[in-house]
XYZ file of C-alpha atoms in Angstrom:
747
model
C 69.123 -4.954 85.070
C 66.918 -7.287 82.918
C 67.070 -10.468 85.324
C 63.719 -11.632 86.526
C 64.653 -10.277 90.297
C 64.770 -6.352 88.880
C 61.641 -6.950 86.947
C 60.156 -8.103 90.582
C 62.013 -5.069 91.909
C 60.009 -2.552 89.441
C 56.749 -4.583 90.056
C 56.929 -4.189 93.933
C 58.038 -0.539 93.652
C 54.703 0.700 91.668
C 52.286 -1.395 93.768
C 53.770 -1.096 97.532
C 50.969 -0.581 99.106
C 49.184 -3.697 97.592
C 51.989 -6.089 98.416
C 52.022 -4.953 102.095
C 47.581 -5.305 102.241
C 48.346 -8.802 100.725
C 50.769 -9.790 103.572
C 48.924 -7.810 106.374
C 45.719 -9.852 105.003
C 47.532 -13.132 104.888
C 49.428 -13.045 108.412
C 46.403 -11.883 110.363
C 43.989 -14.467 108.850
C 46.879 -17.199 109.888
C 46.777 -16.321 112.987
C 43.437 -16.186 113.389
C 42.835 -20.225 112.008
C 46.256 -21.548 113.619
C 46.753 -19.882 116.736
C 43.330 -18.594 117.740
C 41.255 -21.238 116.410
C 38.559 -19.369 114.473
C 37.666 -22.551 112.451
C 37.361 -24.718 115.545
C 40.703 -26.076 116.454
C 44.161 -24.223 117.331
C 47.537 -25.685 115.817
C 48.275 -26.699 119.676
C 45.026 -29.089 119.820
C 46.160 -30.855 117.422
C 49.592 -31.767 118.457
C 50.458 -35.054 119.724
C 53.657 -36.319 121.557
C 55.351 -39.784 122.706
C 58.120 -41.456 121.463
C 58.604 -40.949 118.086
C 57.743 -43.855 116.294
C 58.429 -45.257 112.468
C 55.700 -46.244 110.454
C 55.987 -50.217 109.714
C 58.644 -50.575 112.284
C 58.361 -54.128 114.131
C 57.491 -51.435 117.537
C 54.952 -49.626 115.514
C 53.318 -52.553 114.271
C 53.434 -54.107 117.850
C 51.734 -50.665 119.405
C 49.213 -50.687 116.700
C 47.824 -54.493 117.517
C 47.839 -53.794 121.681
C 45.886 -50.342 120.777
C 43.693 -52.566 118.286
C 42.876 -54.823 121.037
C 42.504 -52.440 123.880
C 39.259 -53.308 125.653
C 39.313 -50.037 127.988
C 39.765 -46.321 127.460
C 42.161 -43.878 128.614
C 42.871 -43.878 132.042
C 43.552 -41.275 134.926
C 45.525 -42.179 138.031
C 45.479 -41.032 141.636
C 48.976 -41.711 143.599
C 48.012 -40.965 147.015
C 51.041 -40.779 150.156
C 51.042 -40.355 153.379
C 47.928 -42.634 153.940
C 48.037 -46.197 154.833
C 44.690 -47.446 153.111
C 43.815 -49.867 155.702
C 43.438 -46.745 157.934
C 40.485 -45.939 159.949
C 38.039 -43.975 158.239
C 39.824 -43.918 155.039
C 37.527 -46.109 153.236
C 34.425 -44.281 154.457
C 35.851 -40.949 153.294
C 36.862 -42.434 150.269
C 33.237 -43.934 148.797
C 31.353 -40.648 147.850
C 34.524 -39.702 145.746
C 34.469 -42.631 144.284
C 30.680 -42.324 143.407
C 31.141 -39.074 141.657
C 33.926 -40.444 139.970
C 31.813 -43.471 138.494
C 28.983 -40.707 137.651
C 31.086 -39.041 135.220
C 29.834 -39.601 131.825
C 31.961 -41.877 129.690
C 33.826 -43.633 132.863
C 34.235 -47.400 132.757
C 35.658 -48.098 135.802
C 37.361 -46.905 139.132
C 39.551 -48.981 140.815
C 41.497 -48.941 144.307
C 42.145 -51.482 146.557
C 39.717 -50.883 149.080
C 36.861 -51.561 146.257
C 38.088 -55.064 145.753
C 36.816 -57.637 147.932
C 38.421 -58.279 150.839
C 40.347 -54.567 150.579
C 43.943 -54.261 150.861
C 43.913 -58.140 152.014
C 42.996 -59.311 148.170
C 46.291 -60.025 146.136
C 44.815 -58.187 143.403
C 45.019 -55.361 145.483
C 48.941 -55.298 146.072
C 50.261 -53.483 142.927
C 47.741 -50.741 143.771
C 49.540 -50.486 147.632
C 52.689 -48.410 148.129
C 56.018 -50.512 148.477
C 56.146 -48.497 152.110
C 52.662 -48.999 152.536
C 51.697 -45.466 153.212
C 49.770 -44.827 149.855
C 47.563 -46.104 147.162
C 46.517 -45.797 143.743
C 43.037 -44.725 142.536
C 42.577 -45.666 138.610
C 39.771 -44.448 136.634
C 39.416 -45.796 133.246
C 37.118 -44.314 130.495
C 35.059 -46.590 127.868
C 36.916 -47.670 124.695
C 34.137 -45.716 122.841
C 34.540 -42.082 124.390
C 36.404 -40.225 121.792
C 36.800 -36.517 120.853
C 35.028 -33.822 122.717
C 33.501 -36.299 125.143
C 36.846 -37.776 125.937
C 38.326 -34.657 126.553
C 35.528 -33.258 128.901
C 35.927 -37.014 130.907
C 39.297 -36.700 130.974
C 38.964 -32.773 132.436
C 36.277 -34.219 135.072
C 38.034 -36.790 136.398
C 41.449 -34.721 136.365
C 39.562 -32.458 138.751
C 37.689 -34.893 140.542
C 41.243 -36.946 141.599
C 42.930 -33.574 142.695
C 40.334 -32.926 145.275
C 40.616 -35.965 146.541
C 43.361 -35.466 148.949
C 41.530 -32.584 150.865
C 38.447 -34.984 151.275
C 40.697 -37.668 153.087
C 42.653 -35.276 154.997
C 40.375 -35.223 158.223
C 41.579 -38.950 158.281
C 44.689 -38.634 157.235
C 46.572 -35.302 157.811
C 49.905 -36.039 155.828
C 47.837 -37.387 152.619
C 49.151 -35.930 149.568
C 48.337 -36.596 145.857
C 49.577 -35.894 142.066
C 47.539 -37.149 139.223
C 48.867 -38.693 136.148
C 48.312 -40.571 132.886
C 49.275 -40.941 129.377
C 46.602 -38.081 128.362
C 47.740 -35.946 131.153
C 51.791 -36.417 129.726
C 50.497 -34.884 126.557
C 48.499 -32.371 127.421
C 51.786 -31.422 129.718
C 53.967 -31.688 126.810
C 51.796 -29.269 124.504
C 51.008 -27.216 126.964
C 54.785 -26.870 127.420
C 55.213 -26.339 123.590
C 53.020 -23.405 123.749
C 54.604 -21.881 127.080
C 58.069 -21.993 125.911
C 57.016 -20.242 121.831
C 55.991 -17.487 124.334
C 59.086 -17.356 126.260
C 61.393 -17.763 123.419
C 59.662 -14.913 121.212
C 59.067 -12.662 124.363
C 63.141 -13.083 124.816
C 63.963 -13.265 120.924
C 61.809 -10.492 119.248
C 62.948 -7.181 121.385
C 66.557 -8.329 121.777
C 66.646 -9.231 117.766
C 64.830 -5.553 117.283
C 67.571 -3.952 119.542
C 70.575 -5.668 117.891
C 69.262 -4.265 114.338
C 68.767 -0.993 115.485
C 72.357 -1.105 115.911
C 72.736 -2.759 112.831
C 70.821 -0.109 110.922
C 71.240 3.061 113.098
C 67.385 3.244 113.366
C 63.955 1.959 114.105
C 62.501 2.521 110.889
C 65.224 0.176 108.812
C 65.295 -2.386 111.938
C 61.353 -2.775 111.739
C 61.036 -4.120 107.939
C 62.741 -7.739 108.931
C 60.936 -7.962 112.146
C 57.864 -7.224 109.755
C 58.783 -10.261 107.586
C 59.295 -12.457 110.778
C 55.875 -11.902 112.169
C 54.301 -12.568 108.580
C 56.533 -15.893 108.613
C 55.509 -16.757 112.118
C 52.123 -16.950 111.299
C 52.581 -18.852 108.140
C 54.553 -21.140 109.775
C 51.586 -22.174 112.351
C 49.266 -22.232 109.422
C 51.362 -24.386 107.803
C 51.760 -27.086 110.898
C 48.170 -26.691 111.140
C 47.375 -27.862 107.564
C 50.144 -30.811 108.135
C 48.293 -32.146 111.178
C 45.517 -33.009 108.675
C 47.648 -34.882 106.843
C 49.821 -36.986 109.540
C 50.368 -36.886 113.193
C 52.576 -33.791 114.245
C 54.662 -33.947 117.093
C 54.428 -31.214 119.655
C 57.719 -29.890 119.111
C 57.621 -29.064 115.660
C 55.974 -25.874 116.213
C 58.823 -24.339 117.767
C 61.389 -26.009 115.727
C 59.641 -24.218 112.529
C 58.543 -21.441 114.404
C 62.211 -20.187 115.459
C 63.530 -21.281 111.740
C 61.082 -19.343 110.187
C 62.050 -15.958 112.673
C 65.763 -16.458 112.007
C 65.946 -17.211 108.337
C 63.134 -13.687 107.912
C 65.033 -11.732 109.829
C 68.343 -13.052 108.132
C 67.098 -12.321 104.452
C 65.006 -8.749 105.252
C 68.566 -8.229 107.050
C 70.641 -8.400 103.632
C 67.905 -7.081 101.661
C 67.570 -3.883 103.938
C 71.626 -3.703 104.504
C 71.837 -3.601 100.340
C 69.057 -1.247 99.609
C 70.762 1.136 101.824
C 74.245 0.845 100.221
C 72.546 1.156 96.622
C 70.468 4.362 97.819
C 73.462 5.818 99.498
C 75.191 5.964 95.581
C 72.188 6.844 93.890
C 71.670 9.919 96.078
C 75.247 11.054 96.568
C 75.063 11.104 92.810
C 72.532 13.152 92.453
C 72.875 15.755 95.350
C 71.899 14.055 98.141
C 69.088 12.508 100.253
C 66.708 15.553 100.220
C 64.187 15.970 103.238
C 61.087 14.572 102.163
C 60.412 11.277 100.760
C 58.603 11.623 97.475
C 56.110 9.133 95.560
C 57.261 7.900 92.647
C 60.948 9.109 93.562
C 63.299 7.797 90.847
C 66.302 6.942 93.127
C 64.181 4.596 95.265
C 62.555 3.077 92.730
C 66.138 2.378 90.924
C 67.815 1.497 94.620
C 64.557 -1.261 95.054
C 65.411 -2.628 91.702
C 68.957 -3.126 92.162
C 68.347 -4.779 95.798
C 67.095 -7.009 93.957
C 68.883 -8.003 91.077
C 71.570 -8.782 93.422
C 70.602 -8.986 97.523
C 67.348 -10.395 95.935
C 69.092 -13.139 93.864
C 71.571 -13.741 97.208
C 68.315 -14.566 99.171
C 66.717 -16.898 96.422
C 70.264 -19.279 96.371
C 70.253 -19.025 99.931
C 66.361 -19.865 100.557
C 67.182 -22.702 97.747
C 69.942 -24.127 99.815
C 68.299 -24.084 102.988
C 65.252 -25.740 101.622
C 67.202 -28.337 100.039
C 69.161 -29.121 103.264
C 65.919 -29.673 105.195
C 64.103 -31.156 102.488
C 66.493 -33.985 103.078
C 64.524 -34.659 105.800
C 61.210 -35.737 104.059
C 63.275 -38.749 102.771
C 63.190 -40.572 106.272
C 60.430 -42.844 107.488
C 59.320 -40.943 111.017
C 56.498 -39.023 110.978
C 58.345 -36.122 112.893
C 61.256 -35.976 110.526
C 58.869 -35.780 107.596
C 56.280 -33.272 109.484
C 59.719 -31.173 110.323
C 60.851 -31.197 106.934
C 57.607 -30.345 105.153
C 56.565 -27.779 107.712
C 60.353 -26.085 107.505
C 60.426 -26.004 103.498
C 57.360 -24.531 104.109
C 58.310 -21.624 106.361
C 61.681 -20.889 104.081
C 59.367 -20.084 101.320
C 57.192 -17.678 103.236
C 60.524 -16.273 104.185
C 61.671 -16.239 100.946
C 58.394 -14.503 100.063
C 58.534 -11.673 102.222
C 62.042 -11.080 101.573
C 61.468 -10.278 97.803
C 57.886 -8.340 98.198
C 56.785 -7.265 101.833
C 60.245 -6.122 102.796
C 61.317 -4.125 99.368
C 57.823 -2.899 99.453
C 58.031 -1.203 103.090
C 61.252 -0.065 101.690
C 59.745 2.045 98.950
C 57.076 3.537 100.926
C 60.251 4.294 103.533
C 61.691 6.434 100.384
C 65.057 8.044 101.279
C 64.594 8.088 104.865
C 66.942 5.024 105.340
C 69.496 7.202 103.602
C 69.511 9.740 106.301
C 71.173 9.696 109.861
C 68.223 8.545 112.307
C 66.833 10.267 115.428
C 68.758 8.144 117.501
C 72.214 9.081 115.861
C 71.744 12.615 116.988
C 71.931 11.126 120.927
C 75.597 11.742 121.891
C 76.285 8.403 123.603
C 74.743 6.198 120.666
C 76.474 8.492 117.724
C 79.600 7.105 117.646
C 78.145 3.268 118.340
C 75.944 3.655 115.447
C 78.579 5.044 113.084
C 80.484 1.969 113.150
C 77.658 -0.529 113.824
C 75.356 0.849 110.837
C 78.198 1.833 108.484
C 77.439 0.412 104.634
C 79.418 2.719 103.064
C 83.352 2.073 103.839
C 85.272 0.345 101.951
C 87.841 -0.840 104.589
C 86.948 -1.450 108.009
C 87.554 -4.244 110.829
C 86.669 -6.822 108.606
C 88.916 -5.926 105.797
C 91.683 -5.291 108.337
C 91.064 -9.001 109.604
C 90.998 -10.575 106.114
C 94.070 -8.631 105.535
C 96.113 -10.765 108.714
C 94.501 -13.946 107.756
C 96.251 -13.381 104.412
C 99.206 -13.018 105.619
C 99.452 -16.047 107.666
C 96.784 -18.335 105.788
C 98.409 -21.391 106.882
C 98.925 -21.215 110.206
C 95.254 -19.859 110.456
C 93.480 -22.738 108.702
C 95.737 -24.813 110.928
C 94.553 -23.571 114.016
C 90.849 -23.290 113.062
C 90.993 -27.058 111.758
C 92.491 -27.948 115.453
C 89.741 -25.823 117.230
C 87.090 -27.157 115.235
C 88.455 -30.701 116.073
C 88.760 -29.916 120.044
C 84.977 -29.010 119.655
C 84.052 -32.271 118.022
C 85.868 -34.551 120.298
C 83.049 -35.588 122.371
C 81.105 -36.718 119.135
C 83.297 -40.210 119.957
C 80.825 -41.493 122.827
C 77.881 -40.151 121.424
C 74.427 -41.769 123.092
C 71.346 -41.525 120.970
C 67.612 -41.181 122.809
C 63.987 -41.450 122.006
C 62.363 -39.671 124.849
C 58.590 -39.105 126.237
C 57.738 -37.856 129.409
C 61.690 -37.580 130.253
C 61.608 -33.948 127.980
C 59.488 -32.312 130.705
C 61.285 -30.164 132.818
C 61.993 -31.301 136.395
C 59.590 -30.246 138.927
C 56.840 -31.498 136.614
C 53.368 -32.996 137.955
C 53.857 -35.674 135.387
C 57.581 -36.544 135.855
C 56.956 -36.951 139.751
C 54.114 -38.789 139.305
C 56.012 -41.533 137.147
C 58.892 -41.332 139.516
C 56.127 -42.028 142.288
C 55.394 -44.991 140.350
C 58.370 -46.587 139.397
C 59.269 -46.132 143.060
C 56.135 -47.482 144.695
C 54.280 -49.203 142.554
C 56.809 -51.154 140.524
C 53.998 -53.800 139.456
C 51.557 -51.183 138.474
C 54.130 -49.169 136.269
C 54.129 -49.794 132.696
C 57.179 -52.485 131.885
C 60.117 -51.074 129.918
C 59.807 -53.796 126.978
C 56.650 -55.251 125.512
C 56.828 -58.472 123.601
C 53.611 -59.149 121.819
C 53.499 -63.126 120.345
C 51.082 -64.739 118.075
C 50.816 -67.777 119.472
C 48.789 -70.185 122.325
C 48.942 -69.195 125.726
C 51.236 -72.472 126.952
C 54.049 -71.262 124.194
C 53.429 -67.531 125.423
C 54.067 -68.917 128.993
C 57.196 -70.993 127.701
C 58.700 -68.051 126.297
C 57.977 -65.716 128.886
C 59.952 -68.343 131.536
C 62.766 -68.443 128.948
C 63.369 -64.458 128.937
C 62.766 -64.227 132.500
C 66.370 -66.506 132.572
C 67.867 -64.157 129.907
C 70.885 -61.708 131.271
C 69.976 -58.388 132.406
C 65.874 -59.122 132.879
C 65.072 -58.470 136.583
C 61.586 -59.977 135.912
C 58.712 -61.011 133.345
C 55.395 -59.707 134.120
C 52.764 -63.165 133.875
C 51.661 -63.689 129.933
C 48.374 -62.095 129.216
C 46.082 -63.068 126.468
C 45.443 -59.781 124.017
C 42.519 -60.522 121.816
C 44.410 -63.737 119.652
C 48.129 -62.623 121.258
C 49.992 -62.982 123.941
C 51.249 -59.892 125.906
C 54.761 -60.329 127.793
C 55.957 -57.280 130.050
C 59.954 -57.625 130.663
C 61.426 -55.689 133.016
C 65.072 -54.838 132.526
C 67.727 -55.026 135.063
C 68.028 -51.056 134.926
C 66.070 -47.562 135.775
C 66.820 -46.566 132.349
C 63.945 -47.883 130.055
C 65.937 -46.914 126.645
C 69.387 -47.514 127.683
C 71.859 -49.639 126.602
C 70.586 -52.567 128.977
C 67.637 -52.408 127.682
C 68.404 -52.155 124.287
C 70.481 -55.276 124.762
C 67.808 -57.030 125.749
C 65.502 -56.099 122.837
C 68.149 -56.825 120.673
C 68.774 -60.300 122.147
C 64.624 -60.815 122.333
C 64.360 -59.954 118.616
C 67.295 -62.675 117.772
C 65.071 -65.341 119.113
C 63.398 -67.702 116.480
C 60.794 -69.473 118.253
C 58.812 -70.466 115.295
C 55.900 -68.401 115.394
C 55.174 -64.296 114.831
C 56.889 -62.162 118.043
C 57.173 -58.628 118.273
C 59.298 -56.506 120.674
C 57.972 -52.613 121.562
C 58.827 -50.180 124.203
C 60.846 -47.109 124.697
C 64.314 -48.913 123.576
C 62.628 -50.947 120.593
C 61.384 -47.464 119.311
C 64.923 -45.796 119.552
C 66.556 -49.076 117.931
C 64.045 -49.028 115.127
C 64.566 -45.129 114.933
C 68.084 -45.637 114.527
C 67.734 -48.224 111.784
C 65.507 -45.884 109.880
C 67.870 -43.055 109.961
C 70.704 -45.432 108.716
C 68.951 -47.168 106.041
C 68.297 -43.423 104.301
C 70.782 -41.171 105.830
C 72.821 -42.119 102.589
C 70.011 -40.913 100.213
C 69.550 -37.747 102.104
C 72.971 -36.706 102.189
C 73.441 -37.785 98.474
C 70.603 -35.513 97.630
C 71.566 -32.773 99.866
C 75.470 -32.591 98.460
C 74.554 -32.700 94.813
C 72.038 -30.064 95.026
C 74.275 -27.712 96.749
C 76.851 -28.049 94.539
C 74.814 -27.803 91.514
C 73.599 -24.499 92.855
C 76.705 -23.246 93.855
C 78.295 -24.075 90.863
C 75.414 -22.317 88.921
C 76.170 -19.134 91.314
C 80.182 -19.365 90.878
C 81.034 -21.012 88.361
C 83.683 -23.054 89.875
C 84.007 -27.086 91.433
C 86.428 -26.123 93.825
C 84.213 -23.452 95.987
C 81.406 -26.036 96.524
C 83.495 -29.122 97.467
C 85.366 -26.330 100.165
C 82.290 -24.978 101.273
C 80.746 -28.875 101.761
C 83.695 -29.801 103.639
C 84.044 -26.690 105.646
C 80.354 -26.939 106.681
C 80.853 -30.654 107.685
C 83.776 -29.808 109.972
C 81.504 -26.450 111.242
C 78.685 -29.269 112.062
C 80.652 -31.639 113.290
C 82.165 -28.841 116.311
C 78.630 -27.618 117.004
C 77.493 -31.692 117.463
C 80.158 -31.906 119.761
C 79.141 -29.249 121.758
C 75.776 -30.396 122.291
C 76.836 -33.654 123.293
C 79.532 -32.107 126.094
C 76.441 -30.075 127.285
C 73.195 -31.794 127.334
C 74.315 -35.800 127.035
C 77.468 -34.829 129.443
C 75.325 -32.807 131.239
C 77.899 -29.806 131.950
C 75.998 -26.736 132.133
C 72.448 -28.561 132.890
C 72.476 -26.167 136.286
C 72.864 -22.982 134.434
C 70.464 -24.065 131.651
C 68.141 -25.674 133.955
C 68.028 -29.566 132.647
C 68.840 -32.782 133.825
C 70.351 -34.856 131.713
C 68.523 -38.078 130.095
C 72.348 -39.688 129.195
C 71.793 -39.125 125.389
C 70.966 -36.889 122.545
C 67.511 -37.096 120.875
C 67.841 -38.983 117.823
C 65.786 -36.948 115.999
C 67.057 -33.899 117.361
C 70.446 -34.774 115.789
C 68.891 -35.399 112.503
C 66.864 -31.843 112.162
C 70.216 -30.303 114.194
C 72.270 -31.821 111.089
C 69.841 -30.512 108.320
C 69.216 -26.983 109.767
C 72.908 -26.347 110.769
C 74.131 -27.307 107.308
C 71.480 -25.080 105.693
C 72.053 -22.325 108.103
C 75.948 -22.440 107.370
C 75.178 -22.418 103.278
C 72.750 -19.440 103.849
C 76.205 -17.681 105.575
C 78.519 -19.444 102.491
C 76.115 -17.995 100.400
C 76.159 -14.395 101.609
C 79.921 -14.703 101.381
C 80.541 -15.910 98.414
C 77.988 -13.926 96.306
C 79.609 -10.878 97.148
C 83.266 -12.296 96.687
C 82.335 -13.677 92.934
C 80.462 -10.167 92.338
C 83.894 -8.410 93.247
C 85.822 -11.068 91.414
C 83.803 -10.391 88.040
C 84.384 -7.096 88.304
C 87.928 -7.313 88.101
C 89.234 -7.751 91.249
C 92.138 -10.483 92.329
C 91.154 -13.318 93.809
C 92.748 -11.781 97.341
C 91.237 -8.266 96.900
C 87.660 -10.050 96.399
C 88.023 -11.799 99.436
C 89.222 -9.124 101.249
C 86.529 -6.402 99.966
C 83.858 -9.237 100.280
C 84.563 -10.202 103.540
C 84.391 -6.367 104.473
C 80.938 -5.683 102.508
C 79.342 -9.027 103.855
C 81.243 -9.515 107.003
C 78.967 -7.172 108.965
C 75.572 -8.801 107.221
C 76.840 -12.257 107.998
C 78.292 -11.383 112.153
C 74.736 -9.389 112.434
C 72.870 -12.062 110.701
C 74.293 -14.372 112.920
C 73.892 -12.144 116.470
C 70.247 -12.130 115.751
C 69.731 -16.016 114.764
C 71.904 -16.737 118.033
C 69.531 -14.430 120.231
C 66.269 -15.949 118.667
C 67.632 -19.679 118.771
C 68.881 -18.794 122.581
C 65.442 -17.166 123.566
C 64.341 -20.966 123.082
C 66.920 -22.404 125.613
C 65.171 -20.174 128.104
C 61.992 -22.801 127.612
C 61.639 -25.470 129.670
C 61.200 -28.564 127.603
C 64.250 -30.623 126.749
C 64.261 -31.151 123.226
C 63.275 -27.215 122.445
C 66.457 -27.241 124.717
C 68.327 -29.371 122.534
C 67.548 -27.745 119.130
C 67.967 -24.068 120.246
C 71.428 -24.780 121.654
C 72.574 -26.660 119.179
C 71.551 -24.373 116.391
C 72.987 -20.808 118.339
C 76.249 -22.976 118.963
C 76.036 -23.636 115.033
C 75.402 -20.411 113.991
C 78.288 -18.879 116.610
C 81.081 -21.334 115.123
C 80.103 -20.659 111.523
C 79.971 -17.071 111.937
C 83.140 -16.904 113.560
C 85.531 -19.857 112.908
C 84.317 -20.741 109.653
C 83.596 -17.350 107.925
C 85.790 -15.017 108.955
C 88.940 -17.117 109.380
C 88.648 -20.671 107.799
C 87.031 -19.977 104.577
C 89.125 -16.566 103.738
C 92.673 -18.447 104.862
C 91.518 -21.612 102.401
C 90.533 -18.975 99.913
C 93.848 -17.180 100.159
C 95.599 -20.587 99.519
C 93.979 -21.822 96.981
C 94.117 -18.414 95.134
C 92.969 -18.335 91.384
C 92.285 -22.051 91.845
C 89.119 -21.200 93.535
C 87.756 -20.101 90.438
C 88.466 -23.305 88.706
C 86.658 -25.604 86.496
C 86.738 -28.154 83.576
C 86.303 -26.425 80.203
C 82.847 -28.632 79.544
C 81.454 -27.529 82.836
C 82.671 -23.776 82.043
C 80.968 -23.895 78.732
C 77.975 -25.462 80.884
C 77.910 -22.359 83.407
C 78.329 -19.739 80.525
C 75.139 -20.980 79.354
C 73.212 -21.654 82.789
C 74.357 -19.494 85.022
C 72.209 -16.924 87.159
C 74.182 -13.781 87.326
C 73.486 -10.171 88.273
């Protein structure tokens, strides 16, 4: 074995301690920098949130104009309930607290209905008084120039004082309650929830994944090796996101998405490498008379097993990582920063996962020596002995998967038809897919910020921001005329009075719907954008952002899809020498992906599992979730396709018939695919236990995608189609066959 992977295996086998120490150092540094913030800020301090924007779009341009023209700074609001603002003693009780708020460094103004001339009788006080008369708002705004640490400190102090206000009013208003909210607090709530969900997901996923690997390998030693690679990949992923945050705005959800991918792939690749090593070690130690009783440095069998493992499993892992990276790199084609950030960080973590599988895990295998070929301590436990004998077997040529493949091969057309019918049934909900770009709606029900926003919408409709904002570069007279026209538009409930914003006029439009991003709001945005009043007009708001995001996806989806499809075809051709197998892989993966998305729509858009999973449906699927699930799920499907095809092709090249290669290849790789899928499902399901809606959607969708692919597709549909095609699986035109002979990367 003289290929590059075998040479890498030899190099690692000669210096295992160096490889391990380098990875320990890199992981510790990455955790300290990204997680602890020894350089000043942690990765969580640098995250942003909000409705995903498209740079250069109309809504993004309008937001930039409004931000540049803003006279004040960030604001925080206290919504009081159970107190009439004109009640006796309220003004006197509130005055000292108002003075304390005004004295906070950085505060520009403190507004409530009692501070206005004439109090609640002043018409300007109306937006600050609750609709039912039993509540009012206290709005604290910072000065425009307050930024950085001064802004953070001021907001923290203001929030604390506002939260204390209800207790100060209780002597004169015993029933008073209050909730504090505002954009800065919503951002903090989402980024804080991301950090909590990350810990929750890891706390669930890591122990259960370790348990599954113990069953797969029959002991803790072998199971710990992929886990070591996973921990290093998580550290590297956090560092990659931190680095990206200095180049572009990184949404809070990126951390969880990238971490879960790194965790899943590292375990996948480590699982394949360790399993192949044990297989090779068994062959070599059986040949030289046994496994021995002690690990010996310089053990020739161990070094050779590592070399053979890298020449086979190392090649497979590299092909797999390339296909996954290419699938996810398609996200870099799109304009929205959130997709580019996820794509860039995910590619980085895939490279790290691959590097750990090719260097760290083999180094740990060398240290373990021949111990992995011996039964573990757990195998001595009577109850576990029988279980581990089945789950950790790496030597049998016949077993459950070969028998299953045999049954499939006896009735391939029936199996293929049944599998396709099931996938079509699961994909059916896609016919009524709705896409959304949500903001605070992503927070869990019961969150203070969700309560605040609902109270604002119910009791202070005039104080709540309009769902649609129209910005025009025109005179106030022209803006007033446009506002009058908009007021008579279908599905418009009301229009706010035009207001001057620098050299622009701002008009708030309130659609006749409670859903700021639903179909009605989108129709109103489309209608306004279709107007041609003769001067520049920009429309922004949640519905406008959603339309711009969908347009940006549609414009470049074909480019991303074309790049991914072409690269996948080329890689699988170089691996198999066939043009049929790559085409079939693309088609089956599309079917698997459609089924997974259908289940996602049925669950989260239609809300069928809302009680079980603990979420409130927003009436659609987050637009960027759809994009990244397509990229990630396609990549993971290709991951398992490569695992299976590499074994089948290895057997076919060794002289087996096409049917025998499929049957034995499924036996040899089925355990690994099923085990890897089970672990990845556990990892993704751990993040479903989090409370942030977008993380739930991603974790659930990818868990379902892996489940469908590893069961219906890999062990039923693929063997059935390959049986039907027979020798045609390996067909390629003569010119391409000659090209493959020159360029193929083989064992």
